[in-house]
Short mmCIF file of C-alpha atoms in Angstrom, two decimals:
data_model
loop_
_atom_site.label_atom_id
_atom_site.label_comp_id
_atom_site.label_asym_id
_atom_site.label_seq_id
_atom_site.Cartn_x
_atom_site.Cartn_y
_atom_site.Cartn_z
CA MET Y 17 0.04 0.01 -0.07
CA HIS Y 18 2.97 2.25 0.85
CA ILE Y 19 4.68 1.46 -2.57
CA ARG Y 20 1.33 2.50 -4.27
CA PHE Y 21 1.04 5.51 -2.35
CA GLN Y 22 4.73 6.52 -3.56
CA ILE Y 23 4.14 5.76 -7.18
CA ALA Y 24 0.74 7.77 -7.06
CA LEU Y 25 2.79 10.64 -5.75
CA LEU Y 26 5.49 10.17 -8.29
CA PHE Y 27 3.05 10.18 -11.20
CA GLY Y 28 0.93 13.19 -9.77
CA THR Y 29 4.48 15.05 -9.26
CA PHE Y 30 5.48 14.05 -12.98
CA CYS Y 31 2.20 15.22 -14.44
CA SER Y 32 2.24 18.43 -12.59
CA VAL Y 33 5.72 19.19 -13.91
CA GLN Y 34 4.70 18.39 -17.45
CA SER Y 35 1.62 20.57 -17.20
CA PHE Y 36 3.93 23.55 -15.98
CA ILE Y 37 6.39 22.73 -18.80
CA ILE Y 38 3.80 22.85 -21.39
CA LYS Y 39 2.13 25.89 -19.81
CA ALA Y 40 5.40 27.59 -19.45
CA SER Y 41 6.21 26.67 -22.94
CA TYR Y 42 2.92 27.89 -24.71
CA GLU Y 43 3.07 31.30 -22.58
CA SER Y 44 6.62 31.97 -23.44
CA SER Y 45 5.88 31.35 -27.09
CA ALA Y 46 2.91 33.62 -27.08
CA GLU Y 47 4.79 36.05 -25.40
CA ASN Y 48 7.69 35.90 -27.78
CA GLU Y 49 4.96 36.26 -30.66
CA GLY Y 50 4.02 39.64 -29.07
CA TYR Y 51 0.55 38.79 -27.69
CA LEU Y 52 -1.29 36.85 -24.84
CA LEU Y 53 -5.08 36.05 -24.54
CA LYS Y 54 -4.64 38.09 -21.03
CA ASP Y 55 -3.46 41.07 -23.09
CA ASP Y 56 -7.17 41.41 -24.34
CA ASP Y 57 -8.68 41.17 -20.64
CA PHE Y 58 -9.82 44.99 -21.14
CA SER Y 59 -9.95 45.11 -25.07
CA VAL Y 60 -13.68 46.54 -26.21
CA SER Y 61 -14.68 43.25 -27.71
CA THR Y 62 -13.42 41.28 -24.51
CA LEU Y 63 -15.63 43.39 -22.40
CA LEU Y 64 -18.54 43.50 -24.73
CA GLU Y 65 -18.55 39.63 -25.09
CA ARG Y 66 -18.56 39.33 -21.23
CA ALA Y 67 -21.03 42.02 -20.58
CA ASN Y 68 -23.58 41.10 -23.31
CA LEU Y 69 -24.33 37.46 -22.64
CA ASN Y 70 -27.93 38.43 -22.17
CA ALA Y 71 -28.17 41.65 -23.89
CA GLY Y 72 -31.49 42.43 -25.59
CA LYS Y 73 -33.15 39.74 -23.81
CA GLY Y 74 -34.72 42.27 -21.24
CA GLU Y 75 -38.39 43.45 -21.39
CA ASN Y 76 -38.60 45.96 -23.94
CA GLU Y 77 -35.39 46.06 -24.96
CA PRO Y 78 -34.23 46.23 -28.55
CA LEU Y 79 -33.09 43.24 -30.62
CA VAL Y 80 -29.18 43.11 -30.08
CA MET Y 81 -27.14 41.70 -33.10
CA PHE Y 82 -23.69 42.02 -34.18
CA GLY Y 83 -22.10 41.91 -30.84
CA ASP Y 84 -23.42 45.22 -29.46
CA ILE Y 85 -25.69 46.84 -32.20
CA ALA Y 86 -29.39 47.16 -31.58
CA VAL Y 87 -31.93 47.16 -34.53
CA ASP Y 88 -35.33 47.44 -34.78
CA THR Y 89 -37.30 43.99 -34.32
CA ASP Y 90 -38.72 44.16 -37.79
CA LEU Y 91 -35.35 44.74 -39.75
CA LYS Y 92 -33.50 41.97 -38.49
CA ASN Y 93 -30.45 43.62 -39.82
CA ALA Y 94 -28.12 46.59 -39.59
CA ASP Y 95 -27.68 48.59 -42.76
CA PRO Y 96 -24.94 50.94 -42.96
CA CYS Y 97 -26.15 54.05 -41.48
CA THR Y 98 -25.13 56.73 -44.28
CA ALA Y 99 -27.51 54.64 -46.82
CA ARG Y 100 -30.47 55.60 -44.60
CA GLY Y 101 -29.86 59.06 -43.53
CA CYS Y 102 -28.88 58.76 -39.78
CA LEU Y 103 -26.84 61.70 -39.03
CA TRP Y 104 -27.52 64.26 -36.31
CA PRO Y 105 -28.29 67.76 -37.50
CA LYS Y 106 -25.77 70.32 -37.68
CA ALA Y 107 -26.85 73.64 -35.99
CA PRO Y 108 -26.03 77.07 -37.79
CA ASP Y 109 -22.78 77.66 -35.57
CA GLY Y 110 -21.03 74.43 -37.17
CA ASN Y 111 -21.72 72.14 -34.30
CA VAL Y 112 -23.63 68.94 -33.82
CA TYR Y 113 -25.75 68.83 -30.67
CA VAL Y 114 -26.82 65.60 -29.39
CA PRO Y 115 -29.01 65.62 -26.60
CA PHE Y 116 -28.63 63.07 -23.86
CA ARG Y 117 -30.31 61.77 -20.63
CA ILE Y 118 -28.68 59.52 -17.96
CA SER Y 119 -30.50 57.20 -15.59
CA SER Y 120 -30.48 58.01 -12.27
CA ALA Y 121 -29.62 54.22 -11.40
CA TYR Y 122 -25.87 55.21 -11.91
CA SER Y 123 -23.70 55.83 -8.82
CA ALA Y 124 -21.87 59.46 -8.78
CA ARG Y 125 -18.53 57.42 -9.99
CA GLU Y 126 -20.29 55.64 -12.72
CA ARG Y 127 -22.05 58.88 -13.99
CA ASN Y 128 -18.66 60.76 -13.93
CA THR Y 129 -17.10 58.37 -16.11
CA ILE Y 130 -19.87 58.34 -18.64
CA MET Y 131 -19.74 62.30 -18.60
CA GLN Y 132 -16.20 62.07 -19.20
CA GLY Y 133 -16.99 59.98 -22.43
CA LEU Y 134 -19.78 62.06 -23.51
CA ALA Y 135 -17.34 65.32 -23.16
CA SER Y 136 -14.28 63.62 -24.87
CA PHE Y 137 -15.91 64.46 -28.09
CA ALA Y 138 -16.03 68.32 -27.62
CA SER Y 139 -12.34 68.32 -27.08
CA SER Y 140 -11.65 67.26 -30.79
CA THR Y 141 -14.78 67.09 -32.93
CA CYS Y 142 -17.85 69.51 -33.46
CA ILE Y 143 -20.20 66.88 -31.53
CA ARG Y 144 -21.59 68.29 -28.45
CA PHE Y 145 -23.41 66.03 -26.25
CA VAL Y 146 -25.92 68.29 -24.03
CA PRO Y 147 -28.53 67.33 -21.58
CA LEU Y 148 -31.89 66.68 -22.95
CA ASP Y 149 -34.13 70.03 -22.84
CA ARG Y 150 -37.46 68.98 -24.49
CA GLN Y 151 -35.69 68.01 -27.57
CA GLU Y 152 -37.39 65.21 -29.49
CA ASP Y 153 -34.53 62.88 -30.58
CA PHE Y 154 -32.01 62.03 -28.08
CA VAL Y 155 -29.97 59.01 -26.69
CA ASP Y 156 -31.13 57.75 -23.51
CA ILE Y 157 -28.27 56.12 -21.42
CA GLN Y 158 -29.55 53.56 -19.49
CA SER Y 159 -28.09 50.39 -17.53
CA LEU Y 160 -30.09 47.61 -19.33
CA SER Y 161 -28.91 43.92 -20.14
CA GLY Y 162 -25.41 44.56 -21.75
CA CYS Y 163 -23.74 47.27 -23.76
CA PHE Y 164 -25.34 48.10 -26.84
CA SER Y 165 -26.32 51.11 -29.31
CA PHE Y 166 -28.34 51.51 -32.49
CA VAL Y 167 -26.20 52.85 -35.19
CA GLY Y 168 -26.80 56.68 -36.15
CA ARG Y 169 -29.80 58.93 -35.10
CA ARG Y 170 -33.05 56.54 -34.99
CA GLY Y 171 -35.76 59.26 -34.07
CA GLN Y 172 -37.32 59.99 -30.57
CA GLY Y 173 -35.44 58.32 -27.64
CA GLN Y 174 -33.12 55.65 -28.56
CA ASN Y 175 -31.29 53.38 -25.92
CA VAL Y 176 -27.75 53.65 -25.48
CA SER Y 177 -27.17 50.78 -23.02
CA LEU Y 178 -23.93 50.66 -20.64
CA SER Y 179 -24.72 48.23 -18.00
CA ARG Y 180 -23.32 48.81 -14.54
CA ARG Y 181 -22.04 45.33 -14.64
CA GLY Y 182 -19.20 45.59 -17.15
CA CYS Y 183 -19.98 48.57 -19.61
CA VAL Y 184 -19.08 51.72 -17.84
CA PHE Y 185 -15.47 52.21 -19.09
CA THR Y 186 -14.37 55.49 -20.97
CA HIS Y 187 -13.56 53.69 -24.10
CA ILE Y 188 -16.92 51.54 -24.06
CA VAL Y 189 -18.87 54.83 -23.57
CA GLN Y 190 -16.77 56.07 -26.66
CA HIS Y 191 -17.36 52.80 -28.53
CA GLU Y 192 -21.18 53.09 -28.21
CA LEU Y 193 -21.53 56.59 -28.52
CA LEU Y 194 -19.75 56.42 -32.06
CA HIS Y 195 -22.03 53.59 -32.88
CA ALA Y 196 -24.93 56.22 -31.87
CA LEU Y 197 -23.09 58.79 -34.36
CA GLY Y 198 -23.34 56.42 -37.33
CA PHE Y 199 -20.17 54.23 -37.26
CA ASP Y 200 -19.92 50.45 -37.50
CA HIS Y 201 -17.15 48.09 -36.27
CA GLU Y 202 -13.63 48.35 -37.83
CA GLN Y 203 -13.53 44.83 -38.70
CA THR Y 204 -16.75 44.80 -40.58
CA ARG Y 205 -15.29 47.48 -43.16
CA SER Y 206 -15.72 46.55 -46.88
CA ASP Y 207 -11.92 46.90 -47.26
CA ARG Y 208 -11.21 44.48 -44.13
CA ASP Y 209 -10.02 41.35 -46.12
CA GLN Y 210 -7.05 43.35 -47.16
CA ASN Y 211 -6.04 44.15 -43.86
CA VAL Y 212 -7.04 41.27 -41.33
CA ARG Y 213 -7.77 37.65 -41.98
CA ILE Y 214 -11.06 36.37 -40.08
CA LEU Y 215 -10.61 32.81 -38.78
CA LEU Y 216 -14.34 31.61 -38.78
CA GLU Y 217 -13.03 28.00 -37.50
CA ASN Y 218 -12.01 29.62 -34.00
CA VAL Y 219 -15.45 31.61 -33.68
CA MET Y 220 -18.01 30.48 -31.03
CA GLN Y 221 -20.85 28.83 -32.70
CA GLY Y 222 -23.57 31.24 -33.29
CA GLN Y 223 -21.11 34.32 -33.08
CA GLU Y 224 -20.43 34.30 -36.73
CA SER Y 225 -22.37 37.40 -37.27
CA ASN Y 226 -19.85 39.42 -35.37
CA PHE Y 227 -17.52 39.01 -38.15
CA ARG Y 228 -19.62 39.93 -41.41
CA ARG Y 229 -18.41 42.41 -43.95
CA ILE Y 230 -20.49 45.37 -45.05
CA ARG Y 231 -20.70 48.05 -47.59
CA THR Y 232 -19.15 50.90 -45.37
CA ASN Y 233 -18.34 54.64 -46.12
CA ASN Y 234 -14.84 54.50 -45.25
CA LEU Y 235 -14.42 58.29 -45.96
CA GLY Y 236 -11.10 57.60 -47.49
CA THR Y 237 -9.34 56.90 -44.47
CA PRO Y 238 -7.18 53.86 -44.01
CA TYR Y 239 -7.85 50.90 -42.02
CA ASP Y 240 -7.10 51.36 -38.29
CA TYR Y 241 -5.86 48.52 -36.07
CA ASN Y 242 -5.91 51.37 -33.11
CA SER Y 243 -9.61 52.33 -33.72
CA VAL Y 244 -11.54 52.11 -30.70
CA MET Y 245 -14.24 50.31 -32.79
CA HIS Y 246 -11.83 47.15 -33.69
CA TYR Y 247 -12.23 43.92 -32.05
CA GLY Y 248 -9.39 42.26 -30.30
CA ARG Y 249 -7.46 39.44 -31.69
CA PHE Y 250 -9.62 36.90 -29.55
CA ALA Y 251 -12.94 38.32 -30.13
CA PHE Y 252 -15.42 35.75 -29.41
CA SER Y 253 -13.04 32.70 -29.58
CA SER Y 254 -14.18 29.13 -28.68
CA ASN Y 255 -10.87 27.66 -28.19
CA GLY Y 256 -8.61 30.37 -27.14
CA GLN Y 257 -7.10 30.84 -30.52
CA PRO Y 258 -7.17 34.33 -32.70
CA THR Y 259 -10.24 34.88 -34.38
CA ILE Y 260 -8.88 38.11 -36.16
CA LEU Y 261 -5.15 38.28 -37.63
CA PRO Y 262 -3.75 41.36 -38.97
CA ILE Y 263 -2.44 41.27 -42.62
CA PRO Y 264 1.01 41.12 -43.48
CA ASP Y 265 2.22 41.19 -39.91
CA GLU Y 266 0.15 38.77 -37.86
CA ASN Y 267 1.74 39.79 -34.49
CA ALA Y 268 0.65 43.64 -35.14
CA VAL Y 269 -1.36 45.05 -32.03
CA ILE Y 270 -5.17 45.09 -32.87
CA GLY Y 271 -8.30 46.18 -30.68
CA ARG Y 272 -6.54 47.24 -27.59
CA ALA Y 273 -7.47 51.02 -27.75
CA SER Y 274 -7.89 52.59 -24.59
CA GLN Y 275 -9.68 55.81 -26.05
CA MET Y 276 -10.50 57.09 -29.51
CA SER Y 277 -7.54 56.89 -32.05
CA THR Y 278 -6.46 59.79 -34.19
CA LEU Y 279 -8.40 58.36 -37.31
CA ASP Y 280 -11.50 57.74 -35.18
CA ILE Y 281 -11.64 61.33 -34.43
CA ARG Y 282 -10.90 62.09 -38.03
CA ARG Y 283 -13.53 60.06 -39.26
CA VAL Y 284 -16.27 61.99 -37.05
CA ASN Y 285 -15.06 65.23 -38.41
CA LEU Y 286 -15.29 63.90 -42.13
CA LEU Y 287 -18.60 62.55 -41.69
CA TYR Y 288 -20.05 65.70 -39.75
CA ARG Y 289 -17.86 68.09 -41.91
CA CYS Y 290 -16.60 69.79 -39.03
CA ASN Y 291 -14.33 72.61 -39.08
CA SER Y 292 -11.30 71.17 -40.61
CA THR Y 293 -8.93 74.02 -39.79
CA ILE Y 294 -10.05 73.48 -36.13
CA TYR Y 295 -10.19 69.63 -35.57
CA ASP Y 296 -8.50 67.86 -38.61
CA LYS Y 297 -5.08 66.76 -37.86
CA GLU Y 298 -2.44 64.67 -39.40
CA PRO Y 299 -1.89 61.50 -37.19
#
């Protein structure tokens, strides 16, 4: 009995050592290649994936498709915003005023984070998020069942959901507000296949629509790995393997933006024809 115990102990130790060696070898290899799965823990796509397990399933919530895009239940798809006329109107002074209302459900800290995200547009674009004051069309920021938004202006009060459970980060606020202004995900761009390779064999079953390609208006700007609208390398992975690889350098960093990129800002200014002498700067 004593001999059996020793054998079992030796076997367990051997397995533990082998497991450690394999794990260390994998992590060393991944680190040498320039990325680790854990590096994407706070990427937009990882936060959305975690927060949106039940997105759109709450009572009176819109249908949520393509990760975090709300659509009318009778449409079943999300057409490019500019194809249907979805921009917020420009005022005579050249600014674009987007009324908003924030739910009272947020704590003071959470509200401050959301307000910072709203205010960040004013420093570099002609977009001005202003408190609702009887305007007919506005964004209604609520803590619903995940992080999601309609794409572009829909008319009347349109939900922008920033759940208190996982969505109240500045880059997530910017991401969802860019949707509300009319922007789609970067990896869905019409020219994405020249810039990234989508590995559908590694995508979770039922999540393939997150990687669709659509006819976007790219505004003459280049593809942007640093966009706050770009998903991470391991977005919706079923097996811990990459679902998006950059071309031609597979080790290029993608989807880790902590704030709007220079190109994100430029596109807002181009789409809304902001005063280029004030806002449009070279990256």
